[in-house]
Short mmCIF file of C-alpha atoms in Angstrom, two decimals:
data_model
loop_
_atom_site.label_atom_id
_atom_site.label_comp_id
_atom_site.label_asym_id
_atom_site.label_seq_id
_atom_site.Cartn_x
_atom_site.Cartn_y
_atom_site.Cartn_z
CA MET U 1 111.63 167.32 107.91
CA SER U 2 109.20 167.51 104.69
CA GLU U 3 106.33 169.96 105.29
CA PHE U 4 104.34 168.44 102.40
CA LEU U 5 102.85 165.34 101.26
CA VAL U 6 102.09 164.24 97.72
CA CYS U 7 100.12 161.64 96.85
CA THR U 8 100.18 160.92 92.99
CA GLY U 9 98.71 157.89 91.17
CA SER U 10 97.42 157.06 87.83
CA LYS U 11 94.01 156.33 89.36
CA VAL U 12 92.85 159.05 90.97
CA LEU U 13 89.11 159.80 91.89
CA LEU U 14 88.36 163.52 91.88
CA PRO U 15 85.38 165.38 92.50
CA GLY U 16 82.75 165.14 89.46
CA ASN U 17 84.10 161.90 87.98
CA ASP U 18 82.77 158.73 87.72
CA GLU U 19 86.29 156.95 86.66
CA PRO U 20 89.61 157.91 88.31
CA THR U 21 92.33 159.80 86.52
CA GLN U 22 95.95 160.55 86.93
CA ALA U 23 96.50 163.38 89.55
CA SER U 24 98.41 164.44 92.37
CA ILE U 25 97.14 165.61 95.65
CA VAL U 26 99.56 167.76 97.92
CA ILE U 27 98.48 168.10 101.75
CA ASP U 28 100.12 170.50 103.96
CA LYS U 29 101.21 168.45 106.89
CA ALA U 30 100.86 171.43 109.55
CA SER U 31 97.25 171.81 108.75
CA GLY U 32 96.13 168.62 107.08
CA LYS U 33 94.43 170.44 104.58
CA ILE U 34 94.70 169.99 100.69
CA THR U 35 96.66 172.66 99.20
CA GLN U 36 96.40 171.30 95.43
CA VAL U 37 94.90 168.96 93.35
CA ARG U 38 96.58 168.66 89.48
CA GLN U 39 95.51 166.47 87.14
CA GLY U 40 98.25 164.62 85.14
CA HIS U 41 102.24 163.64 86.19
CA HIS U 42 104.13 166.43 88.23
CA THR U 43 107.28 167.04 89.88
CA SER U 44 108.02 169.35 92.91
CA ASP U 45 109.10 172.31 90.26
CA ASP U 46 105.42 171.90 88.53
CA LEU U 47 103.67 172.03 91.70
CA GLY U 48 105.99 175.07 93.12
CA LEU U 49 107.33 173.26 95.73
CA HIS U 50 110.95 172.98 97.15
CA ALA U 51 112.09 169.07 96.27
CA HIS U 52 113.36 168.90 100.22
CA THR U 53 110.08 170.00 101.60
CA VAL U 54 108.44 167.29 100.05
CA GLU U 55 107.62 163.64 100.88
CA TRP U 56 106.37 161.63 97.61
CA LEU U 57 103.94 158.98 97.85
CA ASP U 58 103.09 156.98 94.85
CA ALA U 59 99.51 154.94 94.84
CA GLY U 60 101.08 152.55 92.29
CA LYS U 61 98.32 150.37 91.09
CA ASN U 62 96.11 151.31 93.74
CA VAL U 63 92.96 153.60 93.44
CA VAL U 64 93.49 156.88 95.72
CA LEU U 65 90.01 157.86 97.21
CA PRO U 66 88.32 160.67 99.41
CA GLY U 67 88.21 158.99 103.06
CA LEU U 68 84.69 157.52 103.45
CA VAL U 69 82.34 159.05 106.00
CA ASP U 70 80.08 156.36 107.82
CA ALA U 71 77.12 158.60 109.62
CA HIS U 72 75.62 155.72 111.34
CA VAL U 73 78.11 153.93 113.92
CA HIS U 74 77.16 152.48 117.62
CA LEU U 75 80.52 152.54 119.68
CA ASN U 76 79.35 151.80 122.96
CA GLU U 77 82.04 153.34 125.24
CA PRO U 78 81.60 153.82 128.47
CA GLY U 79 79.40 151.56 129.73
CA ARG U 80 79.36 148.49 127.15
CA THR U 81 83.07 148.75 125.75
CA ASP U 82 82.77 144.72 125.88
CA TRP U 83 80.35 145.16 123.07
CA GLU U 84 82.79 147.36 120.94
CA GLY U 85 84.64 150.61 122.17
CA PHE U 86 86.18 153.43 120.37
CA TRP U 87 89.85 151.78 120.22
CA THR U 88 88.58 148.81 118.01
CA GLY U 89 85.89 150.15 116.13
CA THR U 90 87.93 152.96 114.87
CA ARG U 91 90.80 150.36 113.97
CA ALA U 92 87.76 148.38 111.94
CA ALA U 93 86.31 151.69 110.10
CA ALA U 94 90.42 152.48 109.18
CA SER U 95 91.03 149.07 107.63
CA GLY U 96 87.93 149.91 105.58
CA GLY U 97 89.01 153.12 104.61
CA ILE U 98 86.76 154.84 106.71
CA THR U 99 88.21 158.16 107.89
CA THR U 100 85.11 159.62 109.96
CA LEU U 101 82.44 158.29 111.79
CA VAL U 102 79.60 159.53 113.70
CA ASP U 103 78.83 157.57 116.53
CA MET U 104 74.98 156.78 117.75
CA PRO U 105 73.74 158.04 121.00
CA LEU U 106 72.45 154.89 122.89
CA ASN U 107 73.99 152.05 123.10
CA SER U 108 76.64 153.51 125.50
CA LEU U 109 75.83 154.51 129.18
CA PRO U 110 75.10 157.13 129.67
CA PRO U 111 73.45 157.75 126.34
CA THR U 112 74.52 161.37 125.04
CA THR U 113 70.84 163.14 125.68
CA THR U 114 72.93 165.90 127.78
CA VAL U 115 76.12 168.04 127.66
CA SER U 116 77.41 166.54 130.74
CA ASN U 117 76.99 163.30 129.04
CA LEU U 118 78.44 164.06 125.90
CA GLU U 119 81.50 165.20 127.50
CA ILE U 120 82.02 161.79 129.17
CA LYS U 121 81.94 160.21 125.64
CA ARG U 122 84.29 162.45 124.69
CA GLN U 123 86.72 161.55 127.17
CA ALA U 124 86.22 157.92 127.19
CA ALA U 125 87.54 158.38 123.37
CA LEU U 126 90.29 160.50 124.37
CA ASN U 127 93.72 158.89 122.94
CA GLN U 128 92.09 156.26 121.51
CA CYS U 129 90.88 157.00 117.97
CA HIS U 130 92.43 155.76 114.88
CA THR U 131 89.79 158.09 112.60
CA ASP U 132 87.77 161.12 112.96
CA VAL U 133 84.85 160.97 115.29
CA ALA U 134 81.78 163.11 115.75
CA PHE U 135 78.87 162.48 117.51
CA TRP U 136 75.05 162.64 117.35
CA GLY U 137 72.80 163.69 120.19
CA GLY U 138 69.51 161.69 121.57
CA VAL U 139 66.16 162.88 122.01
CA ILE U 140 64.15 161.12 124.50
CA PRO U 141 61.09 162.11 126.43
CA GLY U 142 61.78 165.33 128.79
CA ASN U 143 65.40 165.83 127.59
CA GLN U 144 64.43 169.04 125.33
CA GLU U 145 65.90 171.49 127.41
CA HIS U 146 69.36 170.16 126.52
CA LEU U 147 69.03 169.80 122.82
CA LYS U 148 70.24 173.72 121.97
CA PRO U 149 73.37 173.16 124.41
CA LEU U 150 74.21 169.97 122.67
CA VAL U 151 74.19 171.69 119.38
CA ALA U 152 76.09 174.62 120.54
CA ALA U 153 78.78 171.47 122.24
CA GLY U 154 79.12 170.12 118.54
CA VAL U 155 76.76 167.36 118.08
CA ARG U 156 75.75 166.81 114.30
CA GLY U 157 72.40 166.23 115.09
CA PHE U 158 69.41 164.20 117.30
CA LYS U 159 68.14 160.64 116.86
CA CYS U 160 64.85 159.18 118.49
CA PHE U 161 63.19 156.14 118.14
CA LEU U 162 59.36 155.91 117.34
CA MET U 163 59.11 152.81 118.71
CA GLU U 164 61.31 150.84 121.69
CA SER U 165 65.03 151.00 121.46
CA GLY U 166 65.93 147.99 123.24
CA VAL U 167 67.27 149.74 126.00
CA GLU U 168 65.61 151.04 128.60
CA GLU U 169 67.93 154.17 128.96
CA PHE U 170 67.26 155.43 125.62
CA PRO U 171 63.30 155.31 125.54
CA CYS U 172 61.02 156.04 122.34
CA VAL U 173 59.13 159.31 122.22
CA ASN U 174 55.30 159.83 121.10
CA VAL U 175 54.09 162.90 119.26
CA GLN U 176 53.85 165.15 122.09
CA ASP U 177 57.45 164.64 122.98
CA LEU U 178 57.95 165.14 119.05
CA LEU U 179 56.43 168.58 119.35
CA VAL U 180 58.11 170.19 121.90
CA SER U 181 61.51 168.83 120.59
CA ILE U 182 60.73 170.03 117.00
CA LYS U 183 60.13 173.62 118.29
CA GLU U 184 63.44 173.20 120.18
CA LEU U 185 65.15 172.20 117.04
CA GLU U 186 63.54 174.09 113.74
CA ASP U 187 65.43 177.68 114.39
CA ALA U 188 69.28 175.67 115.83
CA GLY U 189 70.16 174.74 112.25
CA SER U 190 70.34 170.99 113.29
CA VAL U 191 68.98 167.62 111.84
CA LEU U 192 66.56 165.05 113.31
CA LEU U 193 66.70 161.47 112.56
CA PHE U 194 64.10 158.69 113.09
CA HIS U 195 64.85 155.16 113.75
CA ALA U 196 61.45 155.27 111.11
CA GLU U 197 59.10 152.02 113.06
CA LEU U 198 55.71 152.91 114.35
CA GLN U 199 53.17 150.30 115.57
CA ASP U 200 49.50 150.88 115.74
CA GLY U 201 46.66 149.09 117.61
CA ASN U 202 46.47 146.60 115.17
CA ASP U 203 49.95 145.00 115.07
CA LYS U 204 49.87 141.20 115.90
CA SER U 205 52.71 138.95 116.65
CA GLU U 206 52.29 135.60 115.18
CA THR U 207 53.34 132.59 117.26
CA SER U 208 56.01 130.40 115.15
CA ASN U 209 59.20 128.73 115.48
CA PRO U 210 61.55 131.88 116.73
CA ARG U 211 64.50 130.40 114.75
CA ASP U 212 62.70 130.97 111.29
CA TYR U 213 63.82 134.27 110.16
CA SER U 214 60.46 134.77 108.61
CA THR U 215 58.80 134.52 111.94
CA PHE U 216 61.08 137.55 112.79
CA LEU U 217 60.60 139.00 109.77
CA SER U 218 56.76 139.03 110.28
CA SER U 219 56.97 140.50 113.54
CA ARG U 220 59.00 143.63 111.71
CA PRO U 221 56.19 144.31 108.80
CA GLU U 222 57.04 147.02 106.13
CA LYS U 223 53.67 148.49 107.66
CA LEU U 224 55.88 149.75 110.59
CA GLU U 225 57.97 151.62 108.35
CA PHE U 226 55.28 153.12 106.70
CA ASN U 227 53.40 154.49 109.29
CA ALA U 228 56.83 155.98 111.03
CA ILE U 229 57.28 158.04 107.69
CA SER U 230 53.60 159.02 107.12
CA LEU U 231 54.13 160.70 110.51
CA ILE U 232 57.45 162.27 109.82
CA VAL U 233 56.18 163.64 106.46
CA LYS U 234 53.03 165.37 108.73
CA LEU U 235 55.50 166.33 111.09
CA GLN U 236 57.66 168.08 108.49
CA LEU U 237 54.52 169.77 107.06
CA MET U 238 53.78 171.41 110.09
CA TYR U 239 57.72 172.45 110.68
CA PRO U 240 59.10 173.01 107.16
CA SER U 241 62.14 174.26 108.36
CA LEU U 242 63.86 171.35 110.24
CA ARG U 243 66.01 168.74 108.99
CA CYS U 244 64.47 165.56 109.39
CA HIS U 245 66.33 162.41 107.73
CA ILE U 246 64.92 158.18 107.84
CA VAL U 247 67.99 156.51 109.14
CA HIS U 248 68.53 152.72 107.38
CA LEU U 249 65.35 152.74 105.76
CA SER U 250 64.32 148.77 104.67
CA ALA U 251 60.94 148.86 103.46
CA ALA U 252 60.41 149.89 99.69
CA SER U 253 56.44 150.42 100.16
CA ALA U 254 57.20 153.65 102.04
CA LEU U 255 59.53 154.84 98.83
CA PRO U 256 56.36 156.85 97.51
CA LEU U 257 55.99 158.28 100.48
CA ILE U 258 59.81 159.83 100.43
CA ARG U 259 58.95 160.70 96.77
CA SER U 260 56.01 162.51 97.45
CA ALA U 261 57.74 164.59 100.48
CA LYS U 262 60.73 165.40 98.09
CA ASP U 263 58.94 166.64 95.33
CA ALA U 264 56.89 168.93 97.83
CA GLY U 265 60.13 170.30 98.56
CA LEU U 266 60.35 169.33 101.82
CA PRO U 267 64.01 168.90 103.24
CA LEU U 268 63.95 165.13 103.96
CA THR U 269 66.97 162.99 103.44
CA VAL U 270 67.04 159.31 103.85
CA GLU U 271 69.70 156.45 104.13
CA THR U 272 70.03 152.73 103.59
CA CYS U 273 72.65 150.22 104.73
CA PHE U 274 74.92 147.76 103.28
CA HIS U 275 73.05 144.77 104.63
CA TYR U 276 69.56 145.86 102.83
CA LEU U 277 71.52 145.93 99.63
CA CYS U 278 73.41 142.92 99.36
CA LEU U 279 71.35 140.27 101.43
CA SER U 280 67.52 139.53 101.23
CA ALA U 281 65.59 137.35 103.08
CA GLU U 282 64.86 134.40 101.20
CA GLU U 283 68.62 133.47 101.90
CA ILE U 284 68.52 133.60 105.53
CA PRO U 285 69.45 130.33 107.23
CA ALA U 286 66.87 129.15 110.18
CA GLY U 287 68.75 129.53 113.73
CA HIS U 288 71.83 132.32 112.27
CA THR U 289 70.90 134.84 114.61
CA GLU U 290 73.87 136.91 113.24
CA PHE U 291 71.59 138.21 110.46
CA LYS U 292 69.09 139.73 112.87
CA CYS U 293 68.88 143.78 112.65
CA CYS U 294 65.94 145.98 113.20
CA PRO U 295 64.37 146.99 110.21
CA PRO U 296 64.83 143.51 109.08
CA VAL U 297 66.71 142.17 105.90
CA ARG U 298 63.44 141.89 103.30
CA GLU U 299 63.08 139.93 100.45
CA GLU U 300 64.54 140.14 97.12
CA SER U 301 62.27 141.96 95.52
CA ASN U 302 62.54 144.54 98.24
CA ARG U 303 66.27 144.97 97.94
CA ASN U 304 65.90 145.32 93.89
CA LEU U 305 63.57 148.00 94.56
CA LEU U 306 65.85 150.03 97.04
CA TRP U 307 68.76 149.67 94.57
CA ASP U 308 66.45 151.39 91.95
CA ALA U 309 65.85 154.31 94.45
CA LEU U 310 69.09 154.85 95.33
CA LYS U 311 70.05 155.21 91.81
CA GLU U 312 67.71 157.45 91.26
CA GLY U 313 68.44 159.80 94.09
CA LEU U 314 65.18 158.98 96.35
CA ILE U 315 67.67 157.60 98.86
CA ASP U 316 70.68 159.76 99.41
CA CYS U 317 73.61 157.43 101.18
CA VAL U 318 74.86 154.24 102.27
CA VAL U 319 75.79 153.53 105.78
CA SER U 320 76.90 150.56 108.07
CA ASP U 321 74.69 151.06 111.21
CA HIS U 322 77.07 149.37 112.64
CA SER U 323 75.71 147.70 115.92
CA PRO U 324 77.73 145.35 117.45
CA CYS U 325 77.33 143.11 120.77
CA VAL U 326 78.57 140.30 122.66
CA LEU U 327 78.20 136.80 121.59
CA SER U 328 75.79 135.68 123.93
CA LEU U 329 73.22 138.33 123.34
CA LYS U 330 73.27 137.02 119.89
CA ARG U 331 72.07 133.73 121.44
CA LEU U 332 74.16 131.76 118.73
CA ASP U 333 73.94 128.64 120.69
CA ASP U 334 70.02 127.99 120.38
CA GLY U 335 69.09 130.10 117.39
CA ASP U 336 66.33 132.19 118.72
CA ILE U 337 66.12 134.99 116.25
CA LEU U 338 63.52 136.57 117.84
CA SER U 339 65.38 137.14 121.37
CA ALA U 340 68.35 137.91 119.85
CA TRP U 341 70.07 141.27 119.90
CA GLY U 342 69.31 143.41 116.82
CA GLY U 343 72.48 144.07 115.11
CA ILE U 344 74.95 143.59 112.34
CA SER U 345 78.87 144.33 112.34
CA THR U 346 79.74 145.80 108.94
CA LEU U 347 82.16 148.61 109.86
CA GLY U 348 84.90 148.43 107.79
CA LEU U 349 83.57 146.06 105.38
CA GLY U 350 81.06 148.49 103.20
CA LEU U 351 83.13 149.73 100.83
CA SER U 352 84.15 146.07 99.67
CA LEU U 353 80.56 145.03 99.92
CA LEU U 354 79.03 147.70 97.76
CA TRP U 355 81.59 147.81 95.27
CA THR U 356 81.40 143.63 94.61
CA GLU U 357 77.14 144.23 94.37
CA GLY U 358 77.36 147.62 92.52
CA GLN U 359 79.08 146.03 89.79
CA ARG U 360 76.58 143.41 89.11
CA ARG U 361 74.63 146.50 88.91
CA GLY U 362 76.23 148.76 86.82
CA ILE U 363 77.02 151.01 89.50
CA GLY U 364 80.82 153.27 88.84
CA LEU U 365 82.94 154.02 91.48
CA GLY U 366 82.27 157.48 91.22
CA GLN U 367 78.74 156.93 92.63
CA ILE U 368 79.73 154.34 95.30
CA ILE U 369 82.03 157.31 96.75
CA ASP U 370 79.32 159.46 96.61
CA TRP U 371 76.96 157.80 98.32
CA MET U 372 79.53 156.39 101.05
CA SER U 373 81.49 159.69 101.38
CA THR U 374 80.48 163.16 99.60
CA LYS U 375 76.69 162.74 100.78
CA THR U 376 77.47 160.98 104.10
CA ALA U 377 79.83 164.16 104.62
CA ARG U 378 77.35 166.45 103.75
CA HIS U 379 74.50 164.99 105.62
CA VAL U 380 76.22 165.34 109.05
CA GLY U 381 77.02 169.05 108.23
CA LEU U 382 80.74 168.33 107.79
CA GLY U 383 80.33 168.76 103.51
CA SER U 384 83.11 171.59 103.27
CA THR U 385 85.56 169.55 104.78
CA LYS U 386 85.27 166.01 104.19
CA GLY U 387 84.30 163.66 101.40
CA GLN U 388 86.31 164.87 98.16
CA LEU U 389 89.83 165.53 97.31
CA ARG U 390 89.53 169.12 96.73
CA GLU U 391 91.46 171.80 97.34
CA GLY U 392 90.51 172.86 101.04
CA TYR U 393 89.28 169.92 102.34
CA ASP U 394 90.65 167.89 104.63
CA GLY U 395 93.46 165.31 103.43
CA ASP U 396 91.73 162.27 104.30
CA PHE U 397 92.23 159.99 101.40
CA VAL U 398 92.72 155.99 101.18
CA LEU U 399 94.96 153.46 98.66
CA TRP U 400 92.53 150.78 97.52
CA ASP U 401 92.75 147.98 95.57
CA PRO U 402 89.55 147.16 93.76
CA GLU U 403 90.75 143.96 92.83
CA GLU U 404 91.73 142.57 96.20
CA GLU U 405 89.39 139.44 97.23
CA PHE U 406 89.78 138.68 101.22
CA GLU U 407 87.46 136.40 103.53
CA ALA U 408 86.13 138.11 106.60
CA ARG U 409 86.10 135.67 109.22
CA ALA U 410 85.36 135.71 113.02
CA THR U 411 88.58 135.01 115.53
CA GLN U 412 87.89 134.71 119.09
#
């Protein structure tokens, strides 16, 4: 039986490179770790291996990439497995080159807000996963005593909402809740993730056609994200030792706040999503509830500013925010966007989406993998083991054909 897997190819994306090069990757099958990364063409003798101990994998015309890390995924098992579960969700992830995903704490029943709830979720995931899976914990009113035990149990950090989440078992927090929770977490080596939308007393909803995307867009203005990020920066100034992270940024108007926080040295990181980078509000037809997500897809001018911020480094990484549901909740029958479930299902499609759009904008493959793998791995505390084809790292790799074209279709 072979002891080593050697993946060799003429297009291997190595750390620090924007373009692939010829190289060989040696993986110890027993440990699953990369033991050698050698540029050029090599034989078993060159690698110091006995021929009978090696299984060779020739990538051919395919590009060899590090496994992708999606740091924002909603797998709703247990409790709402008919929306999406570990079996189907991790298969979808693997089909798109994702070898590690991090599951969000809400939409499953129970939510991941206590150690006992985390264990229920872990048990539900056993023997069902086609990828590595890690877990975020949740901050809700009154669960601060569970936060440090959750860190000890292995959660990668915590998510909270500053306005209602859409599910009653995961309520939003107020400033007092946050202050108590931050005090618990500031010395725990963790990270606090914010759904960064915050209403104020002046918010008004207009009565218009609920099928029009413009009606939904006006109900979730950029101001909500600006309000939330303003609060987050104020909290970070009070507690600068705790890293905070903005999930699914959509509002470009908040970018000056983020720039100021980063210029001040505050430990703030930011993600955006494939749909905000690839879609624009002007192109969304009336009644097409499949495009609803929160925060919403905004205008083309906003999309261009998000790309600029991503290239500048103000936005750190790109994730899916895969948030599926059953068809009835999407209200495809009546097209009521206001009442439909807010979530877009793109798990496994991200690399194709970002590559297609990125090429139009002059973005190289190395930069895309940095956003989707290296930096997402670092964000979730796995930067020393995942996200790069490097000695000592996990042997997670992907064979990918950048020229392949396909159409994603829904089947029932």
